[in-house]
Coordinates of C-alpha atoms and ligand atoms in Angstrom, one line a residue:
M1444 CA 26.0 173.6 120.7
Y1445 CA 28.1 171.8 123.2
Y1446 CA 29.4 175.1 124.6
Q1447 CA 26.2 177.1 124.1
Y1448 CA 23.6 175.5 126.2
R1449 CA 23.8 177.8 129.2
L1450 CA 22.0 180.5 127.3
S1451 CA 19.5 178.0 126.1
V1452 CA 18.8 176.9 129.7
I1453 CA 17.1 180.2 130.1
A1454 CA 14.9 179.6 127.1
T1455 CA 14.0 176.2 128.4
A1456 CA 13.2 177.6 131.8
L1457 CA 10.7 179.9 130.1
L1458 CA 9.2 177.0 128.2
F1459 CA 9.0 174.7 131.1
G1460 CA 8.5 177.0 134.0
C1461 CA 10.7 177.3 137.1
M1462 CA 13.4 174.8 136.3
S1463 CA 15.1 175.0 139.7
C1464 CA 12.0 174.9 141.9
N1465 CA 11.1 171.8 143.9
P1466 CA 14.2 169.8 142.9
M1467 CA 13.2 166.6 144.7
G1468 CA 9.6 165.8 145.5
E1469 CA 8.3 162.4 146.2
T1470 CA 8.5 159.6 143.7
V1471 CA 5.1 158.2 142.8
H1472 CA 3.9 155.0 141.2
K1473 CA 0.6 155.2 139.6
P1474 CA -1.3 153.5 136.8
G1475 CA -2.9 156.9 136.0
I1476 CA -1.9 160.4 136.8
E1477 CA -4.6 162.2 138.9
V1478 CA -6.8 164.6 136.9
N1479 CA -5.3 168.0 137.5
K1480 CA -5.5 169.6 134.2
S1481 CA -5.5 173.3 134.0
G1482 CA -4.0 173.6 130.5
P1483 CA -5.9 174.6 127.4
Q1484 CA -7.6 172.1 125.1
W1485 CA -5.3 170.5 122.7
H1486 CA -4.5 172.8 119.9
L1487 CA -1.2 171.6 118.5
G1488 CA -2.2 169.1 115.8
A1489 CA -0.7 165.6 115.5
M1490 CA 2.8 164.3 114.9
V1491 CA 4.6 161.0 114.2
S1492 CA 8.3 160.1 114.4
A1493 CA 9.5 156.6 113.6
A1494 CA 12.3 154.7 111.9
N1495 CA 11.0 154.4 108.3
P1496 CA 9.1 156.8 106.0
H1497 CA 6.5 154.1 105.0
A1498 CA 5.7 153.5 108.7
V1499 CA 5.4 157.3 109.4
D1500 CA 3.2 157.7 106.3
A1501 CA 0.9 154.8 107.4
A1502 CA 0.5 156.3 110.9
T1503 CA -0.1 159.8 109.5
A1504 CA -2.8 158.4 107.2
I1505 CA -4.5 156.7 110.1
L1506 CA -4.4 159.9 112.1
A1507 CA -5.8 161.9 109.2
K1508 CA -8.7 159.4 109.0
G1509 CA -9.5 160.2 112.7
G1510 CA -7.6 157.4 114.2
S1511 CA -6.1 157.6 117.7
A1512 CA -2.4 157.5 118.5
I1513 CA -2.9 153.8 119.4
D1514 CA -4.5 153.1 116.0
A1515 CA -1.6 154.9 114.3
V1516 CA 1.1 153.0 116.3
I1517 CA -0.4 149.6 115.3
A1518 CA -0.5 150.6 111.7
A1519 CA 3.0 152.0 111.7
H1520 CA 4.5 148.9 113.5
T1521 CA 2.9 146.4 111.1
V1522 CA 4.7 148.4 108.4
L1523 CA 8.0 148.4 110.3
G1524 CA 7.8 144.6 110.6
L1525 CA 7.9 144.6 106.8
V1526 CA 10.3 147.4 105.8
E1527 CA 12.6 147.3 108.8
P1528 CA 12.5 143.5 109.6
Q1529 CA 15.9 143.6 111.1
S1530 CA 14.6 145.6 114.1
S1531 CA 11.2 144.4 115.2
G1532 CA 8.0 142.7 114.0
L1533 CA 5.2 140.2 114.7
G1534 CA 7.8 137.7 116.0
G1535 CA 9.0 139.9 118.8
G1536 CA 7.7 142.0 121.7
A1537 CA 7.2 145.6 122.7
F1538 CA 6.5 148.0 125.5
L1539 CA 3.8 150.6 125.0
L1540 CA 3.3 153.7 127.1
N1541 CA -0.1 155.4 126.4
Y1542 CA -1.3 158.8 127.5
N1543 CA -5.0 159.7 127.3
N1544 CA -5.3 163.4 127.2
A1545 CA -9.0 163.6 128.1
T1546 CA -8.7 161.5 131.3
D1547 CA -5.0 162.1 132.1
D1548 CA -4.6 158.3 132.4
L1549 CA -1.2 156.9 131.7
S1550 CA -0.9 153.2 131.0
F1551 CA 1.9 150.7 130.3
I1552 CA 1.1 147.6 128.3
D1553 CA 3.9 145.0 128.6
G1554 CA 4.1 142.9 125.5
R1555 CA 7.5 141.4 126.3
E1556 CA 8.3 137.9 125.1
T1557 CA 8.1 135.2 127.8
A1558 CA 10.4 132.3 128.3
P1559 CA 8.8 128.9 127.3
A1560 CA 7.4 126.8 130.1
L1561 CA 10.2 124.3 129.6
A1562 CA 13.0 127.0 129.8
S1563 CA 15.6 126.4 132.5
I1564 CA 18.2 128.5 134.3
D1565 CA 21.0 126.7 132.5
M1566 CA 19.5 126.5 129.0
F1567 CA 22.3 128.5 127.5
M1568 CA 25.1 126.5 129.3
K1569 CA 27.1 124.0 127.3
D1570 CA 30.0 122.0 128.9
N1571 CA 29.8 124.3 132.0
E1572 CA 30.2 127.4 129.9
A1573 CA 27.7 129.9 128.7
M1574 CA 27.1 129.5 125.0
G1575 CA 29.0 132.0 122.8
F1576 CA 27.2 135.1 121.7
I1577 CA 26.7 134.2 118.0
E1578 CA 25.6 130.6 118.8
A1579 CA 23.0 131.7 121.4
W1580 CA 21.7 134.6 119.3
Q1581 CA 20.8 132.3 116.4
S1582 CA 19.5 129.4 118.5
G1583 CA 16.0 128.3 118.8
I1584 CA 16.6 128.3 122.6
A1585 CA 16.6 132.1 122.3
V1586 CA 13.1 132.3 120.9
G1587 CA 10.6 133.6 123.4
T1588 CA 6.8 133.6 123.0
P1589 CA 6.2 136.7 120.9
G1590 CA 4.0 139.5 122.4
A1591 CA 3.6 142.1 119.7
V1592 CA 0.3 140.9 118.3
A1593 CA -1.3 140.5 121.7
L1594 CA -0.1 144.0 122.5
Y1595 CA -1.8 145.3 119.4
A1596 CA -5.1 143.8 120.6
S1597 CA -4.7 145.1 124.2
A1598 CA -3.8 148.5 123.0
H1599 CA -6.7 148.6 120.5
Q1600 CA -9.1 147.7 123.2
M1601 CA -7.6 150.4 125.4
G1602 CA -7.7 153.3 123.0
G1603 CA -8.4 152.2 119.4
R1604 CA -10.9 154.3 117.5
L1605 CA -10.9 152.9 114.0
P1606 CA -12.0 149.3 113.2
W1607 CA -9.3 146.8 113.8
P1608 CA -9.0 145.5 110.2
D1609 CA -8.3 149.1 109.0
L1610 CA -5.0 149.2 110.9
F1611 CA -3.5 146.4 108.8
E1612 CA -4.4 147.7 105.3
T1613 CA -1.3 149.7 104.5
A1614 CA 1.1 146.9 105.6
I1615 CA -0.9 144.3 103.6
E1616 CA -0.9 146.5 100.5
L1617 CA 2.9 147.1 100.8
A1618 CA 3.6 143.5 101.4
S1619 CA 1.4 142.4 98.4
N1620 CA 2.6 145.0 95.9
G1621 CA 6.1 145.4 97.2
F1622 CA 8.3 148.2 98.6
L1623 CA 11.8 149.3 97.8
V1624 CA 14.5 147.8 99.9
S1625 CA 16.0 150.6 102.0
P1626 CA 19.8 151.3 102.2
R1627 CA 19.9 150.3 105.9
L1628 CA 18.2 146.9 105.3
A1629 CA 20.4 146.2 102.2
G1630 CA 23.5 147.4 104.1
Y1631 CA 23.1 144.7 106.7
L1632 CA 22.8 141.7 104.4
P1633 CA 26.4 141.1 103.3
A1634 CA 27.7 141.2 106.8
M1635 CA 24.8 139.0 108.0
A1636 CA 25.7 136.4 105.4
R1637 CA 29.3 136.3 106.8
R1638 CA 28.4 136.4 110.5
S1639 CA 25.1 134.6 110.8
R1640 CA 22.7 131.9 109.5
L1641 CA 20.5 134.5 107.7
A1642 CA 21.8 133.3 104.3
I1643 CA 21.7 129.6 105.4
N1644 CA 18.4 129.1 107.0
P1645 CA 16.2 128.1 104.0
D1646 CA 13.3 130.5 104.4
T1647 CA 15.3 133.6 105.4
A1648 CA 17.8 132.8 102.6
A1649 CA 15.1 132.7 100.1
Y1650 CA 13.7 136.0 101.2
F1651 CA 16.8 138.1 101.9
Y1652 CA 19.1 136.4 99.4
P1653 CA 17.0 135.4 96.4
E1654 CA 19.0 133.3 93.9
G1655 CA 21.8 133.3 96.5
E1656 CA 22.4 137.1 96.1
A1657 CA 21.7 139.6 98.8
L1658 CA 18.9 142.1 98.2
Q1659 CA 20.2 145.4 97.0
E1660 CA 19.0 148.9 97.9
G1661 CA 16.1 149.8 95.7
D1662 CA 15.0 146.3 94.8
L1663 CA 11.3 145.8 94.8
L1664 CA 10.5 143.3 97.6
K1665 CA 7.2 141.6 98.1
N1666 CA 6.2 139.4 101.1
P1667 CA 3.0 137.6 100.3
A1668 CA 3.3 135.4 103.4
Y1669 CA 3.4 138.5 105.6
A1670 CA 0.4 139.9 103.8
E1671 CA -1.5 136.6 104.4
T1672 CA -0.5 136.5 108.1
L1673 CA -1.7 140.1 108.5
N1674 CA -4.9 139.3 106.6
R1675 CA -5.6 136.5 109.0
I1676 CA -4.9 138.7 112.1
A1677 CA -7.1 141.5 110.6
S1678 CA -10.0 139.2 110.0
E1679 CA -9.8 136.7 112.9
G1680 CA -8.0 138.7 115.6
P1681 CA -4.9 137.7 117.6
S1682 CA -6.0 134.1 118.0
A1683 CA -5.1 133.6 114.3
F1684 CA -1.5 134.2 115.4
Y1685 CA -1.4 132.4 118.8
T1686 CA -3.2 129.2 117.6
G1687 CA -3.5 127.2 114.4
D1688 CA -1.1 127.1 111.5
I1689 CA 0.8 130.3 112.3
A1690 CA 1.5 129.1 115.8
Q1691 CA 2.6 125.8 114.4
A1692 CA 5.0 127.5 112.0
I1693 CA 6.5 129.5 114.9
V1694 CA 7.1 126.3 117.0
K1695 CA 8.5 124.4 114.0
A1696 CA 11.0 127.2 113.2
A1697 CA 12.1 127.6 116.8
K1698 CA 12.6 123.9 117.3
A1699 CA 14.7 123.5 114.1
E1700 CA 18.3 122.5 114.6
P1701 CA 20.9 123.7 115.4
N1702 CA 20.1 124.4 119.0
G1703 CA 16.4 123.9 118.8
G1704 CA 14.3 125.6 121.5
S1705 CA 11.4 124.4 123.7
I1706 CA 8.6 126.8 122.8
S1707 CA 5.3 125.0 122.4
L1708 CA 1.8 125.6 121.1
T1709 CA 0.7 125.8 124.8
D1710 CA 3.2 128.7 125.4
L1711 CA 1.7 130.5 122.4
A1712 CA -1.9 129.9 123.4
N1713 CA -1.2 131.0 127.0
Y1714 CA 0.5 134.3 126.1
S1715 CA -1.0 137.5 127.4
T1716 CA 0.1 141.1 127.8
V1717 CA 0.4 142.6 131.3
N1718 CA -0.8 146.0 132.3
R1719 CA 1.9 147.2 134.6
P1720 CA 2.3 150.4 136.7
V1721 CA 3.7 153.5 135.1
I1722 CA 6.4 155.0 137.3
C1723 CA 6.6 158.7 137.6
G1724 CA 9.4 160.5 139.4
P1725 CA 10.0 164.2 139.9
F1726 CA 12.6 166.1 138.0
R1727 CA 12.7 169.7 139.1
N1728 CA 9.1 170.9 138.6
L1729 CA 8.4 168.3 136.0
K1730 CA 7.5 164.6 136.1
I1731 CA 9.3 161.9 134.2
C1732 CA 6.9 159.0 133.6
T1733 CA 8.1 155.7 132.2
T1734 CA 7.6 152.0 132.1
S1735 CA 8.3 149.9 135.2
P1736 CA 10.3 146.6 135.2
P1737 CA 11.0 144.4 133.3
S1738 CA 11.7 147.7 131.5
S1739 CA 14.6 149.8 132.5
G1740 CA 12.5 153.0 132.4
G1741 CA 13.3 153.6 136.1
A1742 CA 16.9 154.4 135.0
Q1743 CA 15.6 157.6 133.3
I1744 CA 14.3 158.9 136.7
M1745 CA 17.5 157.9 138.4
I1746 CA 19.9 159.4 135.8
A1747 CA 18.0 162.7 135.7
N1748 CA 17.9 163.1 139.4
L1749 CA 21.5 161.9 140.0
Y1750 CA 22.6 164.4 137.4
D1751 CA 20.9 167.2 139.3
H1752 CA 22.7 166.3 142.5
L1753 CA 26.0 166.2 140.7
I1754 CA 25.8 169.7 139.2
S1755 CA 25.8 173.0 140.9
D1756 CA 25.3 176.6 139.8
G1757 CA 29.0 176.8 139.1
S1758 CA 29.1 173.8 136.8
N1759 CA 30.3 174.7 133.4
D1760 CA 29.3 172.8 130.2
A1761 CA 32.0 170.2 130.5
D1762 CA 31.2 169.6 134.2
R1763 CA 27.7 168.9 133.2
V1764 CA 28.7 166.3 130.6
A1765 CA 30.9 164.7 133.3
A1766 CA 27.9 164.8 135.7
F1767 CA 25.7 163.1 133.0
T1768 CA 28.4 160.5 132.6
D1769 CA 28.6 159.8 136.3
A1770 CA 24.9 159.8 136.8
Q1771 CA 24.8 157.0 134.2
R1772 CA 27.6 155.1 135.9
L1773 CA 25.7 155.1 139.2
A1774 CA 22.3 154.3 137.6
Y1775 CA 23.5 151.5 135.3
A1776 CA 25.2 149.7 138.2
D1777 CA 21.9 149.7 140.1
R1778 CA 19.8 148.8 137.0
D1779 CA 22.1 145.9 136.2
H1780 CA 22.0 144.6 139.7
Y1781 CA 18.4 144.9 140.7
F1782 CA 16.1 144.9 137.6
G1783 CA 14.4 141.8 136.3
D1784 CA 10.9 140.4 135.9
P1785 CA 8.9 142.0 138.7
D1786 CA 6.5 139.1 138.9
E1787 CA 9.4 136.8 139.7
V1788 CA 12.0 138.8 141.7
A1789 CA 11.7 141.5 144.4
I1790 CA 12.9 144.8 143.0
P1791 CA 13.4 147.6 145.5
L1792 CA 12.1 150.1 143.0
D1793 CA 10.5 152.5 145.5
A1794 CA 13.7 152.7 147.4
L1795 CA 15.9 153.0 144.3
L1796 CA 13.8 155.9 143.0
S1797 CA 13.3 157.6 146.4
P1798 CA 14.7 161.1 146.9
A1799 CA 16.6 159.9 150.0
Y1800 CA 18.3 157.1 148.1
L1801 CA 19.2 159.2 145.1
R1802 CA 20.6 161.9 147.3
H1803 CA 22.7 159.3 149.1
R1804 CA 23.7 157.5 145.9
A1805 CA 25.0 160.7 144.4
T1806 CA 27.5 161.0 147.2
Q1807 CA 28.9 157.7 145.9
R1808 CA 30.1 159.2 142.6
F1809 CA 32.9 157.0 141.4
A1810 CA 36.4 158.1 140.6
P1811 CA 36.7 158.1 136.8
Q1812 CA 39.0 155.0 136.8
A1813 CA 36.8 153.0 139.2
T1814 CA 34.4 150.2 138.2
P1815 CA 31.0 151.2 139.3
T1816 CA 29.3 148.9 141.9
P1817 CA 25.6 148.8 142.9
G1818 CA 24.3 150.9 145.8
D1819 CA 22.4 149.5 148.7
P1820 CA 18.8 150.8 149.1
A1821 CA 19.1 149.5 152.7
T1822 CA 20.4 153.0 153.3
V1823 CA 16.8 154.1 153.0
I1824 CA 14.9 150.9 154.0
D1825 CA 15.6 149.9 157.5
D1826 CA 16.7 146.3 158.2
L1827 CA 17.2 145.4 154.6
A1828 CA 20.5 144.4 153.1
M1829 CA 19.8 144.3 149.4
V1830 CA 23.2 144.2 147.6
P1831 CA 24.3 140.7 148.6
Q1832 CA 21.0 139.3 147.2
W1833 CA 22.1 139.1 143.6
A1834 CA 25.3 138.2 141.8
R1835 CA 26.9 140.7 139.3
D1836 CA 25.1 140.9 135.9
T1837 CA 26.7 142.2 132.7
T1838 CA 24.1 140.9 130.3
E1839 CA 24.6 142.2 126.8
E1840 CA 21.6 143.2 124.7
M1841 CA 21.8 143.9 121.0
A1842 CA 20.2 146.6 119.0
G1843 CA 17.5 144.9 116.9
T1844 CA 14.9 147.3 118.2
T1845 CA 12.9 150.3 117.1
H1846 CA 11.0 153.2 118.7
L1847 CA 7.9 155.2 117.7
S1848 CA 6.6 158.4 119.2
I1849 CA 3.1 159.6 118.2
I1850 CA 0.7 162.4 119.4
D1851 CA -2.8 162.5 117.9
S1852 CA -5.0 165.5 117.1
D1853 CA -6.6 165.2 120.6
G1854 CA -3.3 165.3 122.4
N1855 CA -3.2 161.6 123.2
A1856 CA 0.3 160.1 123.0
V1857 CA 2.0 156.8 122.5
A1858 CA 5.6 155.9 123.0
M1859 CA 6.3 152.4 121.9
T1860 CA 9.6 150.6 121.7
A1861 CA 9.5 147.2 119.9
T1862 CA 12.1 144.6 119.4
I1863 CA 13.2 141.2 118.1
E1864 CA 16.5 141.7 120.1
G1865 CA 19.5 141.1 117.8
A1866 CA 19.6 142.2 114.2
F1867 CA 17.1 139.9 112.3
G1868 CA 16.3 138.3 115.7
S1869 CA 17.1 134.6 115.7
Q1870 CA 17.1 134.5 111.9
R1871 CA 14.3 132.0 112.1
W1872 CA 11.3 132.6 109.9
A1873 CA 7.6 131.7 110.1
K1874 CA 4.9 132.9 107.7
G1875 CA 6.6 136.0 106.5
F1876 CA 8.2 137.3 109.7
L1877 CA 11.4 136.8 111.8
L1878 CA 11.3 135.2 115.3
N1879 CA 13.0 137.0 118.2
N1880 CA 16.1 135.9 120.1
E1881 CA 14.8 137.8 123.2
M1882 CA 15.8 135.0 125.7
T1883 CA 19.4 136.2 125.3
D1884 CA 18.4 139.3 127.2
F1885 CA 18.4 137.0 130.3
A1886 CA 21.7 136.4 132.0
K1887 CA 23.0 133.3 130.1
A1888 CA 25.7 132.3 132.5
V1889 CA 24.9 130.5 135.8
P1890 CA 27.4 131.5 138.5
E1891 CA 29.3 128.5 139.7
D1892 CA 29.3 129.6 143.3
G1893 CA 25.5 129.1 143.6
T1894 CA 24.7 132.8 143.7
R1895 CA 21.8 133.8 141.4
L1896 CA 21.1 136.8 139.2
A1897 CA 17.9 139.0 139.3
N1898 CA 17.8 138.5 135.5
A1899 CA 18.3 134.7 135.5
V1900 CA 16.2 132.5 133.1
A1901 CA 13.1 130.7 134.5
P1902 CA 10.0 129.2 133.0
N1903 CA 7.4 131.8 131.8
R1904 CA 9.7 134.7 133.0
R1905 CA 10.2 137.9 131.0
P1906 CA 13.8 139.0 130.5
R1907 CA 14.9 142.4 131.7
S1908 CA 14.8 144.9 129.0
S1909 CA 16.6 148.2 128.4
M1910 CA 13.6 149.5 126.4
S1911 CA 12.4 152.7 128.1
P1912 CA 9.5 154.5 126.4
T1913 CA 9.2 157.7 128.4
M1914 CA 7.1 160.9 128.6
V1915 CA 7.6 164.1 130.6
F1916 CA 4.8 166.2 132.1
D1917 CA 4.7 169.6 133.7
E1918 CA 3.3 170.4 137.1
E1919 CA -0.3 170.6 135.7
D1920 CA 0.1 167.3 134.1
N1921 CA 0.4 168.7 130.6
L1922 CA 2.4 166.5 128.2
R1923 CA 5.8 168.0 127.5
M1924 CA 7.9 165.3 125.8
V1925 CA 7.6 161.8 124.3
T1926 CA 10.9 159.9 123.8
G1927 CA 12.5 156.5 123.4
S1928 CA 15.1 154.7 121.4
P1929 CA 16.4 151.3 120.4
G1930 CA 20.0 150.4 121.2
G1931 CA 20.1 147.4 123.6
N1932 CA 21.9 148.3 126.8
S1933 CA 22.7 151.8 125.5
I1934 CA 18.9 152.7 125.5
P1935 CA 19.0 154.3 129.0
A1936 CA 21.9 156.5 127.9
Y1937 CA 20.4 157.5 124.6
V1938 CA 17.0 158.3 126.0
A1939 CA 18.4 160.2 129.1
K1940 CA 20.5 162.3 126.6
T1941 CA 17.3 163.6 125.1
I1942 CA 15.6 164.3 128.4
I1943 CA 18.6 166.2 129.9
G1944 CA 19.5 167.7 126.5
V1945 CA 16.0 169.3 126.1
L1946 CA 15.3 170.1 129.7
D1947 CA 18.6 171.2 131.0
W1948 CA 20.9 172.0 128.0
G1949 CA 18.1 173.8 126.2
L1950 CA 18.4 171.8 123.0
S1951 CA 15.7 171.5 120.4
A1952 CA 14.3 168.0 119.7
Q1953 CA 16.6 167.5 116.7
Q1954 CA 19.7 169.0 118.5
A1955 CA 19.1 166.6 121.4
V1956 CA 18.8 163.6 119.1
D1957 CA 21.9 164.7 117.0
Y1958 CA 24.0 165.4 120.1
P1959 CA 26.9 162.9 120.5
N1960 CA 25.8 159.8 122.4
I1961 CA 27.7 159.2 125.6
I1962 CA 27.2 155.7 127.2
A1963 CA 28.7 155.1 130.6
R1964 CA 27.8 151.6 131.7
G1965 CA 30.6 150.0 133.7
E1966 CA 34.2 151.1 133.7
K1967 CA 34.4 152.4 130.1
V1968 CA 32.7 155.5 128.7
R1969 CA 31.8 155.3 125.0
V1970 CA 31.7 158.6 123.2
E1971 CA 30.4 159.1 119.7
I1972 CA 32.8 161.3 117.8
A1973 CA 31.0 161.6 114.4
Q1974 CA 30.6 165.4 115.1
P1975 CA 33.3 167.8 116.3
E1976 CA 31.5 168.2 119.7
G1977 CA 31.9 164.5 120.3
K1978 CA 35.7 164.7 119.8
A1979 CA 35.8 167.6 122.3
I1980 CA 33.7 165.6 124.8
A1981 CA 35.9 162.6 124.5
E1982 CA 39.0 164.7 125.0
D1983 CA 37.6 166.4 128.0
L1984 CA 36.4 163.2 129.7
S1985 CA 39.8 161.6 128.9
S1986 CA 41.6 164.5 130.5
R1987 CA 39.4 164.0 133.6
G1988 CA 40.7 160.4 133.8
Y1989 CA 37.8 158.4 132.4
K1990 CA 38.5 155.3 130.3
V1991 CA 37.1 156.7 127.1
Q1992 CA 36.3 154.6 124.0
E1993 CA 35.8 156.7 121.0
R1994 CA 33.1 155.4 118.6
A1995 CA 32.7 156.6 115.0
G1996 CA 28.9 156.1 115.3
E1997 CA 26.3 154.8 117.6
N1998 CA 23.2 152.8 116.9
S1999 CA 20.6 155.0 118.6
G2000 CA 17.2 155.4 116.9
L2001 CA 15.7 158.2 118.9
H2002 CA 12.3 159.3 117.8
I2003 CA 11.0 162.1 120.0
I2004 CA 8.4 164.8 120.2
V2005 CA 8.8 167.9 122.4
V2006 CA 5.5 169.8 123.1
G2007 CA 6.1 173.5 123.1
T2008 CA 3.6 176.2 123.9
D2009 CA 2.5 176.8 120.4
S2010 CA 3.8 173.9 118.4
L2011 CA 5.2 170.4 118.4
D2012 CA 8.9 169.9 117.8
G2013 CA 9.7 166.4 116.5
A2014 CA 12.9 164.7 115.6
A2015 CA 14.0 161.5 113.9
D2016 CA 17.4 160.0 114.4
K2017 CA 19.6 160.6 111.3
R2018 CA 21.6 157.5 112.4
R2019 CA 18.6 155.5 111.0
E2020 CA 16.1 156.1 108.2
G2021 CA 13.1 157.7 109.8
K2022 CA 11.3 161.0 109.5
V2023 CA 8.8 163.2 111.3
S2024 CA 5.4 164.0 109.9
S2025 CA 2.8 166.4 111.3
I2026 CA -0.8 167.2 110.8
K2027 CA -1.7 170.8 111.4
P2028 CA -4.3 171.6 114.0
Q2029 CA -7.8 172.1 112.6
T2030 CA -9.0 175.7 112.8
P2031 CA -12.2 176.0 114.7
Ligands
LIG675 N1 16.3 143.5 123.3 C1 16.5 144.8 123.7 C2 15.8 145.2 124.9 O1 14.8 144.6 125.2 O2 16.3 146.1 125.6

């Protein structure tokens, strides 16, 4: 595959139209794409790709009942919170990108966790040093106000078709009657017992280590507390979660020692989702549309366009992989430097995504041994010196996250990435679910020299996220691709691989997902060598002088759908446990 994509480019060009036309148009921000639909009525059926078969089945059943993609994603995610509790759930947050095929509207619902009102810039500092990673990860300080349940309600209001209570039925039934513990969930537990407080905190220990022994693959696991919480949300709405005894249980768990946090009932009662702009940028004759900050979706537009500047007609396969690597090095340096909560910090997003800046930025391609540094959009904005504004940020994010891609029978689509941050979040438990540790996505250290970071902690602020649910559209605004992944800081690299893999390398959805992950943030380049192509890529990049770190496996969880002329092509990441399910189009 690695050495074959040039032929496939021709096939892709046929699928997507003139791939080399109009390489750089204007970048646009818009909450909704203009209606410009010349394509046929939707005739491709429905599809779901997500990280666990129970969740995919729940979504498919909802779609089969006439539910929308939004109905399906809510049903699937409530199941994921049960069967894949290490990755996401009611105690965390999510970004949802929604496409309405009838109106061509694209919407972004930000259900990111917020910092408590009593959070402070130095809350992770102890004795003038930032708290160690493991201590911070498991602390109550790390618990932000969860956004997932509010996001369900906002999404349902936006595009739900089935009654709200119906969306919780499958998860309630599975939680009440039990489900079989998956290999991945069971596989985490011995290591978590060694590295974390999961087997020590009384409630999590009782659930994941009954009688003191870790759950095993295939054990029947019931979660009546989760069933009860969902029952309450189903019958009373989101206020059942954000007020009353569920909210009290969240606060109590987050405040528990060691390192109790400051989240309060008021923080919970005040939580709301935010409808933010969708950002769309051109890529050849297509449009990449994704979530704006605090998401890192903008990096998708940057990587794709920088990649195009760094290749030429004469670029061979290996040159293209090197260009993909360097596009990431440039884009990550900018993302790390400028992105944060857009309500709190000025992010020069227009400039960073503008054709003029990206053209200029591509000329700054770093030598393979160099440590990438941020570019300065002042090159395209007069009288603005941007770089000195923020100190250097190297925040680490973990991979306790999941991604779902869904298209319904009317051609509506949802890409949702949801998280509780680290595996099993903060390992704190309330009413059948884990609480997030999302506050560690903020920069924990406070620079001693008084400089500040775009992603510093502040009261009520949302931490920067790498989550990047993304869709691609053609020039007539027809949907062409739905993509996204978990993976902490590696998310922009994982997702960009599928966009470039499908659109330039001519890979199928599954080939793009399977293709070795290449992550180039900072001075090192990680290359996944599980397949022979990965070894060849690592050797080629090493021979070019890059500081390559070979990795046996990567933690991507890419769940993508590519829209072809006559069919949908879906893929689930074999690195996790998911699957793809489809519903055939109805014959007229
Ligand atoms: N906690 C993972 C992310 O938000 O990117």
